[in-house]
């Protein structure tokens, strides 16, 4: 019942944009906060943007603030990550993850709080 499937990764040049999609089950959309995380080779997994279950609160890591936008479309059961002005340091595998919460739970972008993960999608930015 909990399903998260990422898509939209690829190879782009520096300064360009990509939009990642995380398609989730209806159950996941109704009861889970969603986060986007990334992991580059040799680095720890980083929480870059998260959105609460109700969609009212978002979080952005400093490294992506002003360039990335997270949104959730309940009609399509999809959470998006719009990534603009991509840079080589954004190269990583990007994962979406789910965190079951009550409706009023505060936002968290700590990966240890998330217990449902997609398979990941590769984003590569060339200079």
JSON list of C-alpha atoms in Angstrom, two decimals:
[
{"chain": "A", "resi": 1, "resn": "UNK", "atom": "CA", "xyz": [0.00, 0.00, 0.00]},
{"chain": "A", "resi": 2, "resn": "UNK", "atom": "CA", "xyz": [2.96, 2.29, 0.50]},
{"chain": "A", "resi": 3, "resn": "UNK", "atom": "CA", "xyz": [4.56, 2.95, -2.86]},
{"chain": "A", "resi": 4, "resn": "UNK", "atom": "CA", "xyz": [6.97, 5.58, -4.07]},
{"chain": "A", "resi": 5, "resn": "UNK", "atom": "CA", "xyz": [8.39, 5.60, -7.60]},
{"chain": "A", "resi": 6, "resn": "UNK", "atom": "CA", "xyz": [10.78, 8.30, -8.77]},
{"chain": "A", "resi": 7, "resn": "UNK", "atom": "CA", "xyz": [11.25, 9.45, -12.33]},
{"chain": "A", "resi": 8, "resn": "UNK", "atom": "CA", "xyz": [12.63, 12.40, -14.24]},
{"chain": "A", "resi": 9, "resn": "UNK", "atom": "CA", "xyz": [16.35, 12.10, -13.63]},
{"chain": "A", "resi": 10, "resn": "UNK", "atom": "CA", "xyz": [18.89, 12.45, -16.40]},
{"chain": "A", "resi": 11, "resn": "UNK", "atom": "CA", "xyz": [21.95, 14.23, -17.71]},
{"chain": "A", "resi": 12, "resn": "UNK", "atom": "CA", "xyz": [21.82, 18.01, -18.06]},
{"chain": "A", "resi": 13, "resn": "UNK", "atom": "CA", "xyz": [24.26, 20.84, -18.48]},
{"chain": "A", "resi": 14, "resn": "UNK", "atom": "CA", "xyz": [25.01, 23.29, -15.74]},
{"chain": "A", "resi": 15, "resn": "UNK", "atom": "CA", "xyz": [22.37, 26.01, -15.46]},
{"chain": "A", "resi": 16, "resn": "UNK", "atom": "CA", "xyz": [19.56, 23.88, -16.85]},
{"chain": "A", "resi": 17, "resn": "UNK", "atom": "CA", "xyz": [16.50, 22.44, -15.11]},
{"chain": "A", "resi": 18, "resn": "UNK", "atom": "CA", "xyz": [14.91, 19.10, -14.34]},
{"chain": "A", "resi": 19, "resn": "UNK", "atom": "CA", "xyz": [11.68, 18.12, -12.67]},
{"chain": "A", "resi": 20, "resn": "UNK", "atom": "CA", "xyz": [11.65, 14.96, -10.62]},
{"chain": "A", "resi": 21, "resn": "UNK", "atom": "CA", "xyz": [8.40, 13.15, -9.95]},
{"chain": "A", "resi": 22, "resn": "UNK", "atom": "CA", "xyz": [7.57, 10.82, -7.09]},
{"chain": "A", "resi": 23, "resn": "UNK", "atom": "CA", "xyz": [4.43, 8.86, -7.85]},
{"chain": "A", "resi": 24, "resn": "UNK", "atom": "CA", "xyz": [2.86, 7.50, -4.69]},
{"chain": "A", "resi": 25, "resn": "UNK", "atom": "CA", "xyz": [-0.09, 5.34, -3.79]},
{"chain": "A", "resi": 26, "resn": "UNK", "atom": "CA", "xyz": [-3.32, 6.98, -2.68]},
{"chain": "A", "resi": 27, "resn": "UNK", "atom": "CA", "xyz": [-2.67, 5.65, 0.83]},
{"chain": "A", "resi": 28, "resn": "UNK", "atom": "CA", "xyz": [0.77, 7.26, 0.88]},
{"chain": "A", "resi": 29, "resn": "UNK", "atom": "CA", "xyz": [-0.57, 10.58, -0.39]},
{"chain": "A", "resi": 30, "resn": "UNK", "atom": "CA", "xyz": [-3.24, 10.62, 2.30]},
{"chain": "A", "resi": 31, "resn": "UNK", "atom": "CA", "xyz": [-1.11, 9.73, 5.33]},
{"chain": "A", "resi": 32, "resn": "UNK", "atom": "CA", "xyz": [2.54, 10.49, 4.61]},
{"chain": "A", "resi": 33, "resn": "UNK", "atom": "CA", "xyz": [4.83, 13.45, 4.59]},
{"chain": "A", "resi": 34, "resn": "UNK", "atom": "CA", "xyz": [7.22, 13.24, 1.65]},
{"chain": "A", "resi": 35, "resn": "UNK", "atom": "CA", "xyz": [10.88, 14.14, 1.39]},
{"chain": "A", "resi": 36, "resn": "UNK", "atom": "CA", "xyz": [13.48, 14.31, -1.32]},
{"chain": "A", "resi": 37, "resn": "UNK", "atom": "CA", "xyz": [16.95, 13.13, -0.42]},
{"chain": "A", "resi": 38, "resn": "UNK", "atom": "CA", "xyz": [20.11, 12.75, -2.42]},
{"chain": "A", "resi": 39, "resn": "UNK", "atom": "CA", "xyz": [23.34, 10.85, -2.10]},
{"chain": "A", "resi": 40, "resn": "UNK", "atom": "CA", "xyz": [26.49, 11.59, -4.04]},
{"chain": "A", "resi": 41, "resn": "UNK", "atom": "CA", "xyz": [29.37, 9.10, -4.28]},
{"chain": "A", "resi": 42, "resn": "UNK", "atom": "CA", "xyz": [31.36, 9.07, -1.07]},
{"chain": "A", "resi": 43, "resn": "UNK", "atom": "CA", "xyz": [28.93, 11.37, 0.72]},
{"chain": "A", "resi": 44, "resn": "UNK", "atom": "CA", "xyz": [26.19, 10.86, 3.26]},
{"chain": "A", "resi": 45, "resn": "UNK", "atom": "CA", "xyz": [22.55, 10.99, 2.28]},
{"chain": "A", "resi": 46, "resn": "UNK", "atom": "CA", "xyz": [21.26, 14.57, 2.48]},
{"chain": "A", "resi": 47, "resn": "UNK", "atom": "CA", "xyz": [17.71, 15.73, 3.04]},
{"chain": "A", "resi": 48, "resn": "UNK", "atom": "CA", "xyz": [17.22, 18.51, 0.53]},
{"chain": "A", "resi": 49, "resn": "UNK", "atom": "CA", "xyz": [13.50, 19.24, 0.52]},
{"chain": "A", "resi": 50, "resn": "UNK", "atom": "CA", "xyz": [10.51, 17.94, 2.43]},
{"chain": "A", "resi": 51, "resn": "UNK", "atom": "CA", "xyz": [6.79, 18.65, 2.59]},
{"chain": "A", "resi": 52, "resn": "UNK", "atom": "CA", "xyz": [4.29, 17.84, 5.29]},
{"chain": "A", "resi": 53, "resn": "UNK", "atom": "CA", "xyz": [1.39, 15.46, 4.89]},
{"chain": "A", "resi": 54, "resn": "UNK", "atom": "CA", "xyz": [-1.06, 18.31, 4.41]},
{"chain": "A", "resi": 55, "resn": "UNK", "atom": "CA", "xyz": [1.32, 20.21, 2.14]},
{"chain": "A", "resi": 56, "resn": "UNK", "atom": "CA", "xyz": [1.25, 23.33, 4.27]},
{"chain": "A", "resi": 57, "resn": "UNK", "atom": "CA", "xyz": [4.89, 23.38, 5.32]},
{"chain": "A", "resi": 58, "resn": "UNK", "atom": "CA", "xyz": [8.03, 22.89, 3.29]},
{"chain": "A", "resi": 59, "resn": "UNK", "atom": "CA", "xyz": [11.72, 22.67, 4.10]},
{"chain": "A", "resi": 60, "resn": "UNK", "atom": "CA", "xyz": [14.74, 23.33, 1.91]},
{"chain": "A", "resi": 61, "resn": "UNK", "atom": "CA", "xyz": [18.38, 22.67, 2.65]},
{"chain": "A", "resi": 62, "resn": "UNK", "atom": "CA", "xyz": [20.59, 25.73, 2.27]},
{"chain": "A", "resi": 63, "resn": "UNK", "atom": "CA", "xyz": [22.34, 24.09, -0.66]},
{"chain": "A", "resi": 64, "resn": "UNK", "atom": "CA", "xyz": [19.16, 24.16, -2.76]},
{"chain": "A", "resi": 65, "resn": "UNK", "atom": "CA", "xyz": [17.17, 27.05, -1.32]},
{"chain": "A", "resi": 66, "resn": "UNK", "atom": "CA", "xyz": [16.03, 29.43, -4.04]},
{"chain": "A", "resi": 67, "resn": "UNK", "atom": "CA", "xyz": [16.70, 26.90, -6.80]},
{"chain": "A", "resi": 68, "resn": "UNK", "atom": "CA", "xyz": [14.50, 23.89, -5.94]},
{"chain": "A", "resi": 69, "resn": "UNK", "atom": "CA", "xyz": [10.75, 23.79, -5.31]},
{"chain": "A", "resi": 70, "resn": "UNK", "atom": "CA", "xyz": [8.78, 20.92, -3.82]},
{"chain": "A", "resi": 71, "resn": "UNK", "atom": "CA", "xyz": [5.06, 20.49, -4.41]},
{"chain": "A", "resi": 72, "resn": "UNK", "atom": "CA", "xyz": [2.43, 17.81, -4.08]},
{"chain": "A", "resi": 73, "resn": "UNK", "atom": "CA", "xyz": [-0.48, 17.19, -6.45]},
{"chain": "A", "resi": 74, "resn": "UNK", "atom": "CA", "xyz": [-3.12, 15.15, -4.68]},
{"chain": "A", "resi": 75, "resn": "UNK", "atom": "CA", "xyz": [-5.15, 14.69, -7.86]},
{"chain": "A", "resi": 76, "resn": "UNK", "atom": "CA", "xyz": [-2.20, 12.95, -9.50]},
{"chain": "A", "resi": 77, "resn": "UNK", "atom": "CA", "xyz": [-0.80, 11.30, -6.36]},
{"chain": "A", "resi": 78, "resn": "UNK", "atom": "CA", "xyz": [2.55, 12.83, -7.22]},
{"chain": "A", "resi": 79, "resn": "UNK", "atom": "CA", "xyz": [5.13, 14.91, -5.41]},
{"chain": "A", "resi": 80, "resn": "UNK", "atom": "CA", "xyz": [7.41, 17.00, -7.59]},
{"chain": "A", "resi": 81, "resn": "UNK", "atom": "CA", "xyz": [10.84, 18.49, -7.15]},
{"chain": "A", "resi": 82, "resn": "UNK", "atom": "CA", "xyz": [11.48, 21.29, -9.62]},
{"chain": "A", "resi": 83, "resn": "UNK", "atom": "CA", "xyz": [15.22, 21.85, -9.87]},
{"chain": "A", "resi": 84, "resn": "UNK", "atom": "CA", "xyz": [16.45, 25.02, -11.56]},
{"chain": "A", "resi": 85, "resn": "UNK", "atom": "CA", "xyz": [19.95, 26.33, -12.18]},
{"chain": "A", "resi": 86, "resn": "UNK", "atom": "CA", "xyz": [21.46, 22.92, -11.64]},
{"chain": "A", "resi": 87, "resn": "UNK", "atom": "CA", "xyz": [25.14, 22.76, -10.81]},
{"chain": "A", "resi": 88, "resn": "UNK", "atom": "CA", "xyz": [27.70, 19.92, -10.99]},
{"chain": "A", "resi": 89, "resn": "UNK", "atom": "CA", "xyz": [27.55, 19.59, -7.19]},
{"chain": "A", "resi": 90, "resn": "UNK", "atom": "CA", "xyz": [23.89, 18.60, -7.55]},
{"chain": "A", "resi": 91, "resn": "UNK", "atom": "CA", "xyz": [25.00, 15.35, -9.20]},
{"chain": "A", "resi": 92, "resn": "UNK", "atom": "CA", "xyz": [23.66, 12.47, -7.09]},
{"chain": "A", "resi": 93, "resn": "UNK", "atom": "CA", "xyz": [21.08, 9.75, -6.84]},
{"chain": "A", "resi": 94, "resn": "UNK", "atom": "CA", "xyz": [17.82, 11.35, -5.77]},
{"chain": "A", "resi": 95, "resn": "UNK", "atom": "CA", "xyz": [15.35, 9.47, -3.61]},
{"chain": "A", "resi": 96, "resn": "UNK", "atom": "CA", "xyz": [11.86, 10.28, -2.47]},
{"chain": "A", "resi": 97, "resn": "UNK", "atom": "CA", "xyz": [10.77, 8.91, 0.87]},
{"chain": "A", "resi": 98, "resn": "UNK", "atom": "CA", "xyz": [7.65, 8.78, 2.99]},
{"chain": "A", "resi": 99, "resn": "UNK", "atom": "CA", "xyz": [7.03, 9.41, 6.66]},
{"chain": "A", "resi": 100, "resn": "UNK", "atom": "CA", "xyz": [3.70, 8.45, 8.15]},
{"chain": "A", "resi": 101, "resn": "UNK", "atom": "CA", "xyz": [2.50, 11.21, 10.45]},
{"chain": "A", "resi": 102, "resn": "UNK", "atom": "CA", "xyz": [-0.54, 12.75, 12.02]},
{"chain": "A", "resi": 103, "resn": "UNK", "atom": "CA", "xyz": [-1.94, 15.70, 10.09]},
{"chain": "A", "resi": 104, "resn": "UNK", "atom": "CA", "xyz": [-0.45, 18.28, 12.46]},
{"chain": "A", "resi": 105, "resn": "UNK", "atom": "CA", "xyz": [3.03, 16.82, 12.78]},
{"chain": "A", "resi": 106, "resn": "UNK", "atom": "CA", "xyz": [5.88, 19.30, 12.37]},
{"chain": "A", "resi": 107, "resn": "UNK", "atom": "CA", "xyz": [8.08, 18.97, 9.35]},
{"chain": "A", "resi": 108, "resn": "UNK", "atom": "CA", "xyz": [11.18, 16.81, 9.40]},
{"chain": "A", "resi": 109, "resn": "UNK", "atom": "CA", "xyz": [13.82, 16.31, 6.76]},
{"chain": "A", "resi": 110, "resn": "UNK", "atom": "CA", "xyz": [15.87, 13.87, 8.80]},
{"chain": "A", "resi": 111, "resn": "UNK", "atom": "CA", "xyz": [16.24, 10.62, 6.85]},
{"chain": "A", "resi": 112, "resn": "UNK", "atom": "CA", "xyz": [15.96, 8.58, 10.06]},
{"chain": "A", "resi": 113, "resn": "UNK", "atom": "CA", "xyz": [12.34, 9.73, 10.35]},
{"chain": "A", "resi": 114, "resn": "UNK", "atom": "CA", "xyz": [11.44, 8.23, 6.96]},
{"chain": "A", "resi": 115, "resn": "UNK", "atom": "CA", "xyz": [10.63, 4.54, 6.63]},
{"chain": "A", "resi": 116, "resn": "UNK", "atom": "CA", "xyz": [9.44, 4.14, 3.04]},
{"chain": "A", "resi": 117, "resn": "UNK", "atom": "CA", "xyz": [11.82, 4.75, 0.15]},
{"chain": "A", "resi": 118, "resn": "UNK", "atom": "CA", "xyz": [11.77, 4.74, -3.60]},
{"chain": "A", "resi": 119, "resn": "UNK", "atom": "CA", "xyz": [14.44, 3.16, -5.74]},
{"chain": "A", "resi": 120, "resn": "UNK", "atom": "CA", "xyz": [16.15, 6.42, -6.67]},
{"chain": "A", "resi": 121, "resn": "UNK", "atom": "CA", "xyz": [16.82, 8.27, -9.90]},
{"chain": "A", "resi": 122, "resn": "UNK", "atom": "CA", "xyz": [20.20, 9.49, -11.14]},
{"chain": "A", "resi": 123, "resn": "UNK", "atom": "CA", "xyz": [20.78, 13.18, -11.79]},
{"chain": "A", "resi": 124, "resn": "UNK", "atom": "CA", "xyz": [24.03, 14.14, -13.48]},
{"chain": "A", "resi": 125, "resn": "UNK", "atom": "CA", "xyz": [24.97, 17.75, -14.15]},
{"chain": "A", "resi": 126, "resn": "UNK", "atom": "CA", "xyz": [27.87, 18.45, -16.47]},
{"chain": "A", "resi": 127, "resn": "UNK", "atom": "CA", "xyz": [29.89, 21.65, -16.36]}
]
